Amino acid sequence: MRIFSPSSTILWKRCPQEYAYYKSGIVPRALGPINYGALFGSAMSVAMNCIHGKGNKADPLLCADSFVTSSCAEFDSLEIKVDFEKIDSILKLLPATIQRYNEAWPDLFARRGWKVRESEWTIPDSGNSRVDLLLVDEHDTPIILDAKWKKEVKKAEYEQSAIDSYQHDWKMKHYCFFTGHALNKHPILDYYIMLGIASPKFKLNIIPYSISVQELREWEISAKQAWHDMDDSLRPITHTENCRDQYGLCPYYDLHFTYNGDYINAGSLQYVKIDRKEVK
C-alpha cells in the first residue's frame, strides 16, 4: 500500500475534490490571502534548521530573511496582494526572536537530558514525512519534537487554545507510528510540541503529549483506509460535508459547482481566487 504524508492525508480527509485537483496539477493550491503568522513560523523553521542542522553553518537570520523575501516574490508572481507593512514587521521581529531562541534552547533541552540527533529528519518509509527535531534522551530513546511559532499572542486563553489544539494531532501520531517502526520497532506513545511566541513577550515552552496504544492502533486503521482510497484511481471523487470555513467559501467552490470542475473552459485562475477574510 502506498503511504501518503500527513499533509496530503489531512487535505484529502478535509476535501477529496480539492486534493484531486491540486495533486493532478490542474489547478494550484488555494490562492487566498497570505497567512502572515504562518509565514513568520516558516521563517523561524528555516532559522532553526540552520541552528540545529548537522554541518549547516549558514547564518540563521540571513536564511530566514531570504525565505521571507523569496516568498514575497512568489506571491507577486501569482498576483497575490502583499501587505509590505506586515512583511516589514516580520523582518524586524526575526532578529530578536532568533537571538532569544538561541539563548533559550540549550538550557531547555539540557534540563531534560536531551540532545539533538537530526534536524528536519525524514522518517524512512513514511510518505516523505519530516520531523522538525529528532532528539534522544540519556538512554538514547528517540524524542519527537515539532516546533510551532506564533508571531503574536496577546491573551493567555489564545496560548492555551494553541496548546490544546495539538492534543491527539493526526500528524504527530503519524510521526510516532513511523518513527517507532524505523528506530524502536515498537510504538512511540509520547511527542512534544515546542511552542514559541515572539511577541509581545518572547516565550518558549515544551509541552508533552501522550497517546494510548489503542489510539495509535485506531489511527493506523483510519490512515490505511484513507491511503487505500487516495491511491484508488477508480474511486469516484466525493464531496466534503462543508464548503465553508472560518475564512469564507473554499477557494475551489466555483470550480466545483459553477463550472463543474471544468477548469480548462472556466477561463483563468480568477475562478479559484475568491474573497476570503485575511489571516493575521
Tab-separated table of C-alpha atoms in Angstrom:
chain	number	residue	atom	x	y	z
A	1	MET	CA	0.000	0.000	0.000
A	2	ARG	CA	1.253	3.473	-0.849
A	3	ILE	CA	1.812	5.681	2.198
A	4	PHE	CA	0.913	9.361	1.987
A	5	SER	CA	2.315	12.240	4.027
A	6	PRO	CA	0.252	13.704	6.887
A	7	SER	CA	-0.353	16.951	4.970
A	8	SER	CA	-1.688	15.096	1.913
A	9	THR	CA	-3.850	12.814	4.051
A	10	ILE	CA	-5.290	15.711	6.051
A	11	LEU	CA	-6.026	17.610	2.817
A	12	TRP	CA	-7.772	14.555	1.353
A	13	LYS	CA	-9.811	13.977	4.521
A	14	ARG	CA	-10.847	17.640	4.556
A	15	CYS	CA	-11.868	17.733	0.892
A	16	PRO	CA	-11.231	14.893	-1.572
A	17	GLN	CA	-12.059	17.174	-4.514
A	18	GLU	CA	-9.510	19.826	-3.529
A	19	TYR	CA	-6.916	17.083	-3.116
A	20	ALA	CA	-7.739	15.634	-6.544
A	21	TYR	CA	-7.460	18.986	-8.328
A	22	TYR	CA	-4.314	20.038	-6.514
A	23	LYS	CA	-2.454	16.726	-6.872
A	24	SER	CA	-3.434	16.348	-10.524
A	25	GLY	CA	-1.809	19.696	-11.287
A	26	ILE	CA	-4.981	21.016	-12.922
A	27	VAL	CA	-5.160	23.978	-10.571
A	28	PRO	CA	-2.750	25.410	-7.983
A	29	ARG	CA	-3.329	25.187	-4.256
A	30	ALA	CA	-5.684	27.792	-2.809
A	31	LEU	CA	-4.612	31.283	-3.854
A	32	GLY	CA	-6.181	33.031	-0.892
A	33	PRO	CA	-4.828	35.840	1.288
A	34	ILE	CA	-1.391	35.482	2.824
A	35	ASN	CA	-1.210	33.985	6.298
A	36	TYR	CA	1.456	36.263	7.800
A	37	GLY	CA	1.600	34.314	11.047
A	38	ALA	CA	2.332	31.103	9.141
A	39	LEU	CA	4.952	32.937	7.066
A	40	PHE	CA	6.709	34.026	10.253
A	41	GLY	CA	6.548	30.469	11.609
A	42	SER	CA	8.033	29.061	8.404
A	43	ALA	CA	10.851	31.599	8.546
A	44	MET	CA	11.641	30.521	12.121
A	45	SER	CA	11.667	26.876	10.987
A	46	VAL	CA	14.265	27.801	8.368
A	47	ALA	CA	16.347	29.527	11.068
A	48	MET	CA	16.053	26.507	13.383
A	49	ASN	CA	17.309	24.198	10.663
A	50	CYS	CA	20.367	26.429	10.262
A	51	ILE	CA	20.972	26.273	14.029
A	52	HIS	CA	20.446	22.531	14.520
A	53	GLY	CA	21.257	21.008	11.125
A	54	LYS	CA	24.426	18.937	11.090
A	55	GLY	CA	27.155	20.613	9.079
A	56	ASN	CA	24.908	23.604	8.420
A	57	LYS	CA	26.972	26.749	9.017
A	58	ALA	CA	24.623	29.178	7.292
A	59	ASP	CA	23.565	32.289	9.192
A	60	PRO	CA	20.031	31.626	10.523
A	61	LEU	CA	18.921	35.267	10.226
A	62	LEU	CA	20.125	35.597	6.639
A	63	CYS	CA	18.363	32.345	5.721
A	64	ALA	CA	15.117	33.424	7.416
A	65	ASP	CA	15.214	36.859	5.750
A	66	SER	CA	15.881	35.258	2.376
A	67	PHE	CA	12.943	32.893	2.854
A	68	VAL	CA	10.556	35.792	3.556
A	69	THR	CA	11.742	37.885	0.602
A	70	SER	CA	11.631	34.943	-1.824
A	71	SER	CA	8.119	34.109	-0.590
A	72	CYS	CA	7.077	37.694	-1.371
A	73	ALA	CA	8.451	37.326	-4.887
A	74	GLU	CA	6.436	34.135	-5.323
A	75	PHE	CA	3.260	35.829	-4.047
A	76	ASP	CA	3.850	38.667	-6.501
A	77	SER	CA	4.272	36.252	-9.419
A	78	LEU	CA	0.887	34.727	-8.500
A	79	GLU	CA	-0.670	38.206	-8.294
A	80	ILE	CA	-1.448	37.793	-4.611
A	81	LYS	CA	-1.646	41.104	-2.778
A	82	VAL	CA	1.209	41.584	-0.314
A	83	ASP	CA	0.930	43.868	2.719
A	84	PHE	CA	4.512	45.110	2.907
A	85	GLU	CA	3.980	46.702	6.319
A	86	LYS	CA	3.261	43.240	7.711
A	87	ILE	CA	6.256	41.805	5.849
A	88	ASP	CA	8.405	44.553	7.350
A	89	SER	CA	7.098	43.746	10.826
A	90	ILE	CA	8.135	40.089	10.315
A	91	LEU	CA	11.612	41.076	9.164
A	92	LYS	CA	12.003	43.394	12.183
A	93	LEU	CA	10.841	40.697	14.604
A	94	LEU	CA	13.090	37.900	13.311
A	95	PRO	CA	16.491	39.090	14.661
A	96	ALA	CA	15.413	39.318	18.316
A	97	THR	CA	13.346	36.122	18.125
A	98	ILE	CA	16.215	34.101	16.660
A	99	GLN	CA	18.643	35.521	19.227
A	100	ARG	CA	16.314	34.693	22.134
A	101	TYR	CA	15.687	31.220	20.786
A	102	ASN	CA	19.435	30.623	20.568
A	103	GLU	CA	19.782	31.735	24.181
A	104	ALA	CA	16.886	29.611	25.449
A	105	TRP	CA	17.033	26.234	23.713
A	106	PRO	CA	20.330	24.837	25.146
A	107	ASP	CA	19.095	25.017	28.739
A	108	LEU	CA	15.605	23.891	27.754
A	109	PHE	CA	16.997	20.686	26.248
A	110	ALA	CA	19.784	20.128	28.803
A	111	ARG	CA	17.337	20.172	31.734
A	112	ARG	CA	15.591	17.195	30.157
A	113	GLY	CA	18.797	15.400	29.240
A	114	TRP	CA	18.050	15.771	25.532
A	115	LYS	CA	20.484	16.018	22.636
A	116	VAL	CA	19.669	16.854	19.032
A	117	ARG	CA	20.239	13.933	16.702
A	118	GLU	CA	18.709	15.311	13.492
A	119	SER	CA	17.015	18.465	12.226
A	120	GLU	CA	14.302	18.129	9.575
A	121	TRP	CA	14.704	14.346	9.793
A	122	THR	CA	12.959	12.386	7.040
A	123	ILE	CA	11.314	9.318	8.577
A	124	PRO	CA	12.019	6.228	6.438
A	125	ASP	CA	9.093	4.692	4.535
A	126	SER	CA	6.609	7.235	5.877
A	127	GLY	CA	5.350	9.102	2.822
A	128	ASN	CA	8.251	11.576	2.891
A	129	SER	CA	7.364	12.846	6.379
A	130	ARG	CA	9.837	15.070	8.223
A	131	VAL	CA	10.175	15.695	11.949
A	132	ASP	CA	11.351	19.175	12.951
A	133	LEU	CA	13.742	17.814	15.568
A	134	LEU	CA	14.637	14.235	16.394
A	135	LEU	CA	16.270	14.178	19.821
A	136	VAL	CA	17.490	11.466	22.163
A	137	ASP	CA	17.485	11.306	25.953
A	138	GLU	CA	20.227	9.939	28.261
A	139	HIS	CA	19.075	6.391	27.469
A	140	ASP	CA	19.258	7.052	23.705
A	141	THR	CA	15.458	6.898	23.500
A	142	PRO	CA	14.161	8.839	20.475
A	143	ILE	CA	12.207	12.020	21.208
A	144	ILE	CA	9.872	13.526	18.603
A	145	LEU	CA	9.594	17.316	18.779
A	146	ASP	CA	7.648	19.610	16.465
A	147	ALA	CA	8.137	23.383	16.660
A	148	LYS	CA	5.195	25.775	16.443
A	149	TRP	CA	5.776	29.510	16.252
A	150	LYS	CA	3.293	32.287	16.918
A	151	LYS	CA	4.126	35.792	15.775
A	152	GLU	CA	1.900	37.341	18.426
A	153	VAL	CA	-0.262	36.022	21.268
A	154	LYS	CA	-1.872	38.717	23.418
A	155	LYS	CA	-4.137	36.659	25.681
A	156	ALA	CA	-3.443	33.623	27.833
A	157	GLU	CA	-6.549	31.845	26.534
A	158	TYR	CA	-5.215	32.065	22.976
A	159	GLU	CA	-1.984	30.426	24.103
A	160	GLN	CA	-3.923	27.692	25.882
A	161	SER	CA	-6.079	27.189	22.794
A	162	ALA	CA	-2.924	26.616	20.737
A	163	ILE	CA	-1.638	24.118	23.311
A	164	ASP	CA	-4.952	22.244	23.341
A	165	SER	CA	-5.085	22.070	19.528
A	166	TYR	CA	-2.027	19.790	19.336
A	167	GLN	CA	-3.549	17.096	21.546
A	168	HIS	CA	-4.426	13.933	19.527
A	169	ASP	CA	-2.823	15.560	16.485
A	170	TRP	CA	-3.018	13.469	13.280
A	171	LYS	CA	0.422	14.497	12.038
A	172	MET	CA	2.116	13.740	15.356
A	173	LYS	CA	0.513	10.297	15.513
A	174	HIS	CA	1.875	9.685	12.012
A	175	TYR	CA	5.352	10.653	13.267
A	176	CYS	CA	5.034	8.435	16.355
A	177	PHE	CA	3.898	5.429	14.352
A	178	PHE	CA	6.609	5.533	11.690
A	179	THR	CA	9.456	6.688	13.941
A	180	GLY	CA	8.641	3.756	16.217
A	181	HIS	CA	8.834	1.372	13.274
A	182	ALA	CA	12.057	2.908	11.963
A	183	LEU	CA	14.013	3.193	15.221
A	184	ASN	CA	12.399	1.254	18.050
A	185	LYS	CA	10.422	-1.482	16.346
A	186	HIS	CA	7.716	-0.726	18.916
A	187	PRO	CA	5.219	2.143	19.286
A	188	ILE	CA	6.266	5.610	20.428
A	189	LEU	CA	3.433	6.989	22.547
A	190	ASP	CA	4.829	10.395	23.531
A	191	TYR	CA	5.549	13.501	21.494
A	192	TYR	CA	6.448	17.087	22.284
A	193	ILE	CA	5.469	20.467	20.906
A	194	MET	CA	7.886	23.352	21.344
A	195	LEU	CA	5.664	26.428	21.334
A	196	GLY	CA	7.465	29.682	20.615
A	197	ILE	CA	5.773	33.073	20.996
A	198	ALA	CA	7.629	36.065	19.573
A	199	SER	CA	5.571	38.999	20.865
A	200	PRO	CA	4.539	40.951	22.824
A	201	LYS	CA	6.853	38.949	25.128
A	202	PHE	CA	9.126	36.129	23.990
A	203	LYS	CA	8.195	32.714	25.388
A	204	LEU	CA	9.496	29.239	24.639
A	205	ASN	CA	7.850	26.210	26.218
A	206	ILE	CA	7.963	22.469	25.601
A	207	ILE	CA	4.608	20.755	26.065
A	208	PRO	CA	4.403	16.947	26.438
A	209	TYR	CA	1.584	14.915	24.920
A	210	SER	CA	0.749	11.231	25.224
A	211	ILE	CA	-1.385	8.828	23.243
A	212	SER	CA	-2.505	5.304	24.091
A	213	VAL	CA	-1.714	2.086	22.269
A	214	GLN	CA	-5.403	1.843	21.363
A	215	GLU	CA	-5.457	5.366	19.958
A	216	LEU	CA	-2.406	4.683	17.784
A	217	ARG	CA	-3.951	1.412	16.600
A	218	GLU	CA	-7.167	3.204	15.651
A	219	TRP	CA	-5.134	5.901	13.884
A	220	GLU	CA	-3.364	3.187	11.857
A	221	ILE	CA	-6.708	1.715	10.765
A	222	SER	CA	-8.044	5.165	9.798
A	223	ALA	CA	-4.851	6.129	7.960
A	224	LYS	CA	-4.650	2.902	5.960
A	225	GLN	CA	-8.278	3.245	4.894
A	226	ALA	CA	-7.618	6.827	3.757
A	227	TRP	CA	-4.447	5.816	1.864
A	228	HIS	CA	-6.314	2.970	0.158
A	229	ASP	CA	-8.975	5.403	-1.046
A	230	MET	CA	-6.423	8.062	-2.049
A	231	ASP	CA	-4.497	5.539	-4.152
A	232	ASP	CA	-7.577	4.116	-5.883
A	233	SER	CA	-7.727	5.745	-9.322
A	234	LEU	CA	-11.173	4.237	-9.954
A	235	ARG	CA	-12.733	5.618	-6.772
A	236	PRO	CA	-15.225	8.422	-7.529
A	237	ILE	CA	-14.300	11.795	-6.053
A	238	THR	CA	-16.589	12.541	-3.108
A	239	HIS	CA	-17.790	15.820	-1.615
A	240	THR	CA	-16.776	17.158	1.741
A	241	GLU	CA	-19.568	17.929	4.177
A	242	ASN	CA	-18.918	21.687	4.235
A	243	CYS	CA	-17.563	24.140	1.656
A	244	ARG	CA	-17.079	26.988	4.114
A	245	ASP	CA	-14.610	27.523	6.950
A	246	GLN	CA	-13.842	30.411	9.300
A	247	TYR	CA	-12.325	32.409	6.430
A	248	GLY	CA	-15.171	32.022	3.941
A	249	LEU	CA	-16.011	29.795	0.994
A	250	CYS	CA	-13.460	27.240	-0.171
A	251	PRO	CA	-11.339	28.744	-2.973
A	252	TYR	CA	-12.385	25.782	-5.136
A	253	TYR	CA	-16.114	26.365	-4.691
A	254	ASP	CA	-16.673	27.973	-8.112
A	255	LEU	CA	-14.617	25.310	-9.833
A	256	HIS	CA	-16.608	22.520	-8.193
A	257	PHE	CA	-20.143	23.810	-8.507
A	258	THR	CA	-20.310	26.692	-11.003
A	259	TYR	CA	-18.008	25.198	-13.626
A	260	ASN	CA	-18.487	21.540	-12.678
A	261	GLY	CA	-14.754	21.047	-12.393
A	262	ASP	CA	-14.174	22.209	-15.993
A	263	TYR	CA	-11.094	24.276	-15.268
A	264	ILE	CA	-9.903	24.455	-18.890
A	265	ASN	CA	-13.124	26.063	-20.102
A	266	ALA	CA	-13.686	28.102	-16.954
A	267	GLY	CA	-11.242	30.745	-18.080
A	268	SER	CA	-8.448	31.825	-15.781
A	269	LEU	CA	-7.073	31.472	-12.289
A	270	GLN	CA	-9.517	34.098	-11.037
A	271	TYR	CA	-12.071	31.335	-10.636
A	272	VAL	CA	-10.101	29.822	-7.786
A	273	LYS	CA	-9.312	33.187	-6.273
A	274	ILE	CA	-12.284	34.252	-4.199
A	275	ASP	CA	-12.527	36.807	-1.438
A	276	ARG	CA	-11.731	35.392	1.968
A	277	LYS	CA	-11.037	37.046	5.288
A	278	GLU	CA	-7.407	37.984	5.771
A	279	VAL	CA	-5.419	35.677	8.023
A	280	LYS	CA	-3.429	37.602	10.630
